[in-house]
Short mmCIF file of C-alpha atoms in Angstrom, two decimals:
data_model
loop_
_atom_site.label_atom_id
_atom_site.label_comp_id
_atom_site.label_asym_id
_atom_site.label_seq_id
_atom_site.Cartn_x
_atom_site.Cartn_y
_atom_site.Cartn_z
CA MET A 1 23.63 9.22 7.61
CA ALA A 2 20.30 7.70 7.41
CA ASN A 3 19.72 4.20 8.96
CA VAL A 4 16.30 2.60 8.18
CA LEU A 5 14.12 0.44 10.16
CA PHE A 6 11.82 -1.54 7.71
CA LEU A 7 8.52 -3.42 8.22
CA GLY A 8 7.10 -5.59 5.84
CA ALA A 9 10.12 -7.19 4.11
CA SER A 10 8.37 -10.36 3.50
CA GLY A 11 5.29 -8.73 1.90
CA GLN A 12 4.34 -8.17 -1.72
CA THR A 13 5.67 -4.59 -1.77
CA GLY A 14 8.13 -4.61 0.92
CA GLY A 15 10.09 -7.51 -0.42
CA ALA A 16 10.19 -5.96 -3.85
CA PHE A 17 11.09 -2.54 -2.62
CA LEU A 18 14.07 -3.68 -0.54
CA THR A 19 16.06 -5.03 -3.50
CA VAL A 20 15.28 -1.91 -5.57
CA PHE A 21 16.30 0.32 -2.51
CA ARG A 22 19.41 -1.65 -1.83
CA ASN A 23 20.49 -1.27 -5.51
CA LYS A 24 20.13 2.57 -5.37
CA TYR A 25 21.37 3.01 -1.84
CA PRO A 26 24.04 0.28 -1.14
CA ASN A 27 25.59 2.02 2.04
CA VAL A 28 22.56 2.87 4.15
CA PRO A 29 22.22 0.61 6.95
CA ILE A 30 18.95 -1.29 7.19
CA THR A 31 17.10 -3.12 10.11
CA ALA A 32 14.47 -5.59 8.68
CA PHE A 33 12.09 -6.29 11.47
CA LEU A 34 9.77 -9.42 10.69
CA ARG A 35 8.26 -12.72 12.02
CA SER A 36 9.47 -15.25 9.61
CA THR A 37 12.90 -16.62 9.57
CA ALA A 38 12.59 -17.96 5.84
CA LEU A 39 14.13 -14.74 4.31
CA ASP A 40 17.02 -14.24 6.79
CA GLU A 41 19.75 -15.56 4.23
CA ALA A 42 18.26 -13.47 1.30
CA LEU A 43 18.10 -10.25 3.54
CA GLU A 44 21.40 -10.47 4.70
CA ALA A 45 22.74 -11.24 1.11
CA LEU A 46 21.75 -7.78 0.25
CA GLY A 47 24.38 -6.41 2.35
CA ASN A 48 24.47 -4.12 5.43
CA VAL A 49 21.16 -5.67 6.65
CA THR A 50 20.36 -6.58 10.09
CA VAL A 51 17.57 -9.10 10.66
CA VAL A 52 15.52 -8.61 13.95
CA HIS A 53 12.93 -11.08 14.67
CA GLY A 54 9.44 -10.26 16.40
CA THR A 55 5.79 -9.74 16.05
CA PHE A 56 3.92 -6.78 15.35
CA GLU A 57 2.52 -7.12 18.90
CA GLU A 58 5.79 -6.72 20.49
CA PHE A 59 5.09 -3.11 20.99
CA ASP A 60 8.13 -2.42 23.19
CA LYS A 61 10.43 -4.11 20.56
CA VAL A 62 9.06 -1.94 17.89
CA THR A 63 9.42 1.25 20.01
CA ALA A 64 12.98 0.66 20.69
CA LEU A 65 14.05 -0.11 17.23
CA SER A 66 11.98 3.00 16.14
CA ALA A 67 13.83 5.24 18.40
CA ALA A 68 17.26 3.94 17.13
CA HIS A 69 16.68 4.96 13.36
CA THR A 70 16.50 7.98 11.47
CA VAL A 71 14.07 6.48 9.01
CA ILE A 72 11.18 4.21 9.49
CA ILE A 73 9.42 2.59 6.49
CA ASN A 74 6.44 0.91 7.26
CA CYS A 75 5.07 -1.48 4.41
CA ALA A 76 3.21 -3.71 6.71
CA ALA A 77 -0.02 -3.60 8.85
CA SER A 78 -1.57 -0.34 7.17
CA PHE A 79 -4.59 -0.77 9.34
CA ASN A 80 -3.00 -1.53 12.67
CA PRO A 81 -3.10 1.53 14.81
CA PRO A 82 -1.48 -0.10 17.92
CA LEU A 83 1.56 -0.88 15.81
CA THR A 84 1.73 2.55 14.37
CA GLU A 85 1.60 4.04 17.92
CA ALA A 86 4.30 1.89 19.05
CA ILE A 87 6.40 3.23 15.92
CA LEU A 88 5.38 6.86 17.11
CA GLN A 89 6.40 6.25 20.55
CA GLY A 90 9.93 5.50 19.49
CA ILE A 91 9.91 8.44 17.12
CA ARG A 92 8.97 10.67 20.30
CA SER A 93 11.82 9.41 22.27
CA THR A 94 14.27 9.23 19.31
CA GLN A 95 18.03 8.80 19.89
CA THR A 96 19.05 10.37 16.59
CA GLN A 97 20.19 13.83 15.91
CA LYS A 98 17.75 14.74 13.19
CA LYS A 99 13.96 14.61 13.28
CA PRO A 100 13.13 11.12 12.04
CA ILE A 101 11.26 10.34 8.72
CA LEU A 102 8.33 7.84 8.64
CA ILE A 103 7.21 6.74 5.22
CA HIS A 104 3.90 4.81 5.60
CA LEU A 105 2.34 2.53 3.00
CA SER A 106 -1.46 3.29 3.19
CA GLY A 107 -4.14 2.12 0.85
CA ALA A 108 -6.88 3.80 -1.34
CA GLY A 109 -9.58 1.69 0.13
CA ASN A 110 -10.05 4.82 2.37
CA PHE A 111 -11.76 6.50 -0.65
CA ILE A 112 -14.33 3.99 -1.69
CA ASP A 113 -17.77 5.75 -1.88
CA ARG A 114 -19.32 2.91 0.15
CA SER A 115 -22.14 2.70 -2.41
CA LYS A 116 -23.82 -0.70 -2.71
CA THR A 117 -25.37 -0.38 -5.96
CA GLY A 118 -22.65 -1.61 -8.37
CA ASP A 119 -23.07 1.33 -10.69
CA TYR A 120 -20.70 3.99 -11.61
CA ILE A 121 -21.38 7.00 -9.63
CA PRO A 122 -19.34 10.34 -10.53
CA GLN A 123 -17.99 12.84 -8.04
CA GLU A 124 -17.78 16.47 -8.54
CA HIS A 125 -14.60 16.75 -6.65
CA PRO A 126 -12.97 13.25 -6.49
CA PHE A 127 -10.14 13.00 -3.94
CA ASN A 128 -6.78 14.52 -5.24
CA ASP A 129 -3.55 13.84 -3.38
CA ALA A 130 -2.53 17.18 -4.47
CA ASN A 131 -5.29 18.90 -2.71
CA PRO A 132 -4.27 19.61 1.11
CA ASP A 133 -7.53 20.44 2.38
CA GLN A 134 -8.96 16.93 1.18
CA VAL A 135 -5.93 15.14 2.77
CA ARG A 136 -6.54 16.81 6.07
CA LYS A 137 -9.93 15.13 6.19
CA ILE A 138 -8.36 11.50 6.13
CA ASP A 139 -9.45 10.27 9.56
CA ALA A 140 -10.62 7.02 11.59
CA SER A 141 -13.99 7.47 9.68
CA MET A 142 -12.53 6.20 6.65
CA PRO A 143 -11.81 2.62 6.85
CA PRO A 144 -9.65 0.41 6.63
CA ASN A 145 -6.51 2.53 6.78
CA GLY A 146 -8.02 5.82 7.95
CA ALA A 147 -7.25 5.45 11.64
CA THR A 148 -3.62 4.60 11.29
CA ASP A 149 -3.16 7.38 8.84
CA GLU A 150 -4.84 9.96 11.22
CA LEU A 151 -2.40 8.99 14.07
CA ILE A 152 0.58 9.76 11.57
CA PHE A 153 -1.11 13.04 10.48
CA LYS A 154 -1.44 14.14 14.06
CA ALA A 155 2.25 13.40 14.96
CA ALA A 156 3.52 15.01 11.98
CA ALA A 157 1.50 18.01 12.66
CA LYS A 158 2.86 18.48 15.95
CA GLY A 159 6.35 18.35 14.57
CA GLU A 160 7.13 14.94 15.81
CA ALA A 161 8.14 13.44 12.55
CA ASN A 162 8.54 14.29 8.97
CA ALA A 163 5.72 11.82 7.55
CA LEU A 164 5.15 10.77 3.87
CA PHE A 165 2.70 8.46 2.76
CA VAL A 166 2.36 6.38 -0.36
CA CYS A 167 -1.39 5.06 -0.93
CA PRO A 168 -1.81 2.43 -3.57
CA GLY A 169 -5.05 1.28 -5.09
CA GLY A 170 -5.46 -2.49 -5.45
CA ILE A 171 -1.96 -4.03 -5.91
CA TYR A 172 -1.52 -6.96 -8.33
CA GLY A 173 1.33 -8.77 -9.66
CA THR A 174 4.56 -10.19 -8.47
CA SER A 175 7.97 -8.77 -8.84
CA ALA A 176 11.19 -9.96 -10.11
CA ASN A 177 12.84 -7.87 -7.64
CA HIS A 178 11.39 -9.53 -4.52
CA VAL A 179 14.02 -10.37 -2.20
CA GLY A 180 12.67 -13.93 -1.71
CA VAL A 181 12.70 -14.98 -5.33
CA ALA A 182 16.10 -16.39 -5.20
CA ALA A 183 15.27 -18.41 -1.90
CA GLY A 184 11.76 -19.60 -3.40
CA ALA A 185 9.82 -18.10 -0.74
CA ALA A 186 6.12 -18.38 -1.15
CA SER A 187 5.69 -14.73 -0.24
CA ALA A 188 7.65 -13.78 -3.46
CA LEU A 189 4.98 -15.46 -5.46
CA ALA A 190 1.91 -14.77 -3.58
CA PRO A 191 -0.69 -12.42 -5.38
CA GLY A 192 -0.94 -9.91 -2.68
CA VAL A 193 -3.53 -9.21 -0.07
CA TRP A 194 -6.11 -7.51 -2.52
CA VAL A 195 -6.08 -9.99 -5.19
CA GLY A 196 -5.83 -12.97 -2.86
CA TRP A 197 -8.63 -11.91 -0.86
CA SER A 198 -10.66 -11.44 -3.80
CA LEU A 199 -9.81 -14.76 -5.37
CA GLU A 200 -10.60 -16.39 -2.13
CA ASN A 201 -14.21 -15.06 -2.35
CA VAL A 202 -14.72 -16.10 -5.78
CA GLU A 203 -13.60 -19.54 -5.01
CA LYS A 204 -15.65 -19.84 -2.03
CA LEU A 205 -18.84 -18.64 -3.83
CA GLY A 206 -17.90 -21.00 -6.87
CA PHE A 207 -18.60 -17.81 -9.18
CA SER A 208 -17.45 -14.41 -9.83
CA PRO A 209 -19.92 -11.79 -8.51
CA TYR A 210 -20.91 -8.35 -9.53
CA VAL A 211 -23.46 -6.03 -8.23
CA GLY A 212 -25.94 -3.95 -10.16
CA SER A 213 -24.77 -2.96 -13.65
CA GLY A 214 -21.12 -3.82 -12.83
CA THR A 215 -19.91 -0.42 -13.90
CA SER A 216 -18.61 0.70 -10.44
CA GLU A 217 -14.87 1.83 -10.77
CA PHE A 218 -11.91 0.57 -9.26
CA ARG A 219 -8.32 1.42 -9.35
CA SER A 220 -5.35 -1.04 -9.59
CA VAL A 221 -1.42 -0.62 -9.70
CA HIS A 222 1.34 -3.16 -10.47
CA VAL A 223 3.53 -3.82 -7.41
CA ASP A 224 6.70 -2.78 -9.39
CA ASP A 225 4.99 0.78 -10.08
CA VAL A 226 4.18 1.14 -6.24
CA VAL A 227 7.89 0.45 -5.65
CA GLU A 228 9.00 2.97 -8.07
CA LEU A 229 6.61 5.66 -6.37
CA MET A 230 8.17 4.57 -2.94
CA MET A 231 11.67 5.31 -4.24
CA LEU A 232 10.50 8.69 -5.48
CA VAL A 233 8.98 9.45 -2.04
CA PHE A 234 12.19 8.36 -0.20
CA ARG A 235 14.26 10.74 -2.39
CA LYS A 236 11.74 13.53 -1.67
CA ALA A 237 11.99 12.92 2.10
CA LEU A 238 15.87 13.05 2.06
CA ASP A 239 15.68 16.20 -0.35
CA THR A 240 13.27 17.97 2.33
CA TRP A 241 14.69 16.39 5.53
CA ASP A 242 15.96 19.83 6.84
CA SER A 243 13.07 22.11 5.24
CA TYR A 244 9.94 19.96 6.00
CA LYS A 245 7.67 21.90 8.38
CA PRO A 246 4.51 20.30 10.22
CA GLN A 247 1.94 21.32 7.94
CA ASP A 248 3.95 19.83 5.08
CA VAL A 249 2.36 16.35 6.09
CA TYR A 250 -0.69 17.30 4.21
CA LYS A 251 1.29 17.76 1.18
CA SER A 252 3.09 14.47 1.38
CA PHE A 253 0.21 12.14 0.45
CA TYR A 254 1.07 10.36 -2.93
CA ILE A 255 -1.72 8.07 -4.37
CA ALA A 256 -0.48 5.15 -6.67
CA VAL A 257 -2.99 4.30 -9.08
CA ASP A 258 -3.11 3.24 -12.82
CA GLU A 259 -6.06 1.55 -14.68
CA LYS A 260 -9.60 2.41 -14.21
CA LEU A 261 -11.50 -0.66 -14.08
CA THR A 262 -15.15 -1.61 -13.85
CA SER A 263 -16.28 -4.40 -11.48
CA ARG A 264 -17.76 -6.43 -13.95
CA THR A 265 -14.52 -6.37 -16.13
CA VAL A 266 -12.48 -7.51 -12.78
CA ALA A 267 -15.00 -10.23 -12.11
CA GLU A 268 -14.54 -11.53 -15.64
CA ALA A 269 -10.74 -11.71 -15.05
CA TYR A 270 -11.01 -13.53 -11.72
CA ALA A 271 -13.46 -15.99 -13.14
CA ASP A 272 -11.32 -16.92 -16.17
CA LEU A 273 -8.20 -17.21 -13.86
CA LEU A 274 -9.77 -19.45 -11.41
CA TYR A 275 -11.53 -21.53 -14.01
CA ARG A 276 -7.95 -22.07 -15.70
CA LYS A 277 -6.42 -22.99 -12.36
CA GLY A 278 -9.46 -25.43 -11.69
CA LYS A 279 -10.56 -23.80 -8.72
CA ILE A 280 -14.32 -23.25 -9.88
CA ALA A 281 -16.21 -25.52 -12.37
CA ALA A 282 -16.97 -22.94 -14.88
CA PRO A 283 -15.93 -19.17 -15.58
CA THR A 284 -19.34 -18.14 -14.33
CA LEU A 285 -20.29 -14.40 -13.72
CA LYS A 286 -23.33 -13.88 -11.73
CA GLN A 287 -25.19 -10.57 -10.86
CA VAL A 288 -26.06 -10.80 -7.16
CA SER A 289 -27.25 -8.42 -4.54
CA TYR A 290 -24.61 -6.72 -2.11
CA GLU A 291 -25.54 -8.79 0.55
CA GLU A 292 -24.75 -11.94 -1.75
CA ALA A 293 -21.38 -10.82 -3.07
CA GLY A 294 -19.22 -12.03 -0.35
CA ILE A 295 -16.35 -10.64 1.73
CA THR A 296 -15.18 -8.30 -0.94
CA ALA A 297 -18.70 -6.76 -1.52
CA GLY A 298 -17.51 -3.16 -0.52
CA TYR A 299 -14.99 -3.25 -3.33
CA ILE A 300 -17.07 -4.87 -5.78
CA ALA A 301 -19.96 -2.55 -5.34
CA GLY A 302 -18.40 0.79 -4.57
CA ASN A 303 -16.44 3.29 -6.43
CA THR A 304 -12.83 4.48 -5.80
CA LEU A 305 -12.73 7.95 -7.61
CA VAL A 306 -9.24 9.39 -7.06
CA GLU A 307 -6.83 11.56 -8.60
CA ASN A 308 -2.91 11.28 -8.11
CA ASP A 309 -1.73 14.84 -9.52
CA ASN A 310 0.83 14.84 -6.14
CA ALA A 311 2.38 11.53 -7.24
CA LYS A 312 2.67 12.63 -10.73
CA SER A 313 4.49 16.01 -9.61
CA LEU A 314 7.34 13.61 -8.66
CA GLY A 315 7.69 12.31 -12.16
CA TRP A 316 5.89 9.17 -11.47
CA LYS A 317 4.23 7.14 -14.36
CA PRO A 318 3.09 3.48 -14.16
CA GLN A 319 4.93 1.57 -16.79
CA ALA A 320 4.18 -2.15 -15.57
CA MET A 321 2.05 -4.58 -17.22
CA GLY A 322 -1.65 -3.79 -16.90
CA PHE A 323 -4.09 -5.79 -14.48
CA LEU A 324 -6.12 -7.63 -17.26
CA GLU A 325 -2.87 -9.01 -19.02
CA THR A 326 -1.24 -9.79 -15.71
CA LEU A 327 -3.99 -11.99 -14.91
CA LYS A 328 -4.18 -13.56 -18.23
CA GLN A 329 -0.39 -14.61 -17.93
CA THR A 330 -0.80 -15.87 -14.25
CA ASN A 331 -0.85 -19.83 -14.23
#
């Protein structure tokens, strides 16, 4: 029987996934590895959950835990190669009878075109998760997640693990399923890394920036839709556990994206939200140069042109509230 090592229980996606996973698979033992103690009671209330505390810098502990589990799900630190290497070292010394499964949460930031113009720039062949030849090209030259992804691809291609990836666009929204909701944990109400980072940038600048024409394209996805894809990928991992071949790793990359948003539209939504919250004096948009756009300039000015036929092949279809409506309803 599978037993799961889970990293990221306090995060926006991981905290929501755990509750949904437990409802679907009530008898699968879970070990949740995290630093915070705030969610201990809520995690244990899920049933058959062992909480182990530690940091992502305690590599020996991560390696030992990884070696003792048949399934490792990493919903944290998608751009942390040393942590990933610790997980892989544990997989290489596995104590389990079956080849371990590794499900890794990556990110579509890999596929931003690095343009600094803020204009929509079409591509003849956008990245498609169903194209193994394109998936093979993911490597450390594609920040912020490519270096970590490359380590996993190489390990799986050597037959060391059955690796599958879920690769979301900019995740937004909170989930009623988050394990921390009942405990009133701040992490259950946090906007997530991408939105939080973007709002921090706008608040610091005092206005919401866009570059060029503001037509550059960004892809977003609601946290609940990411969780749904993760559940489908976990089912795929179980169904192919014995038949998975090393080269299948290049067919096991699943992108979670929903709406296509222009950077100016996103900027308007951020300005409106922070003005309503009293964080900026007015809902001001400002056209600026790339150099003046702040810490999120790459996401503001660049294009994320991706297709997700592989995710769709699992039956995945986003159903949650859209990005703009979600921000309108955020207090």
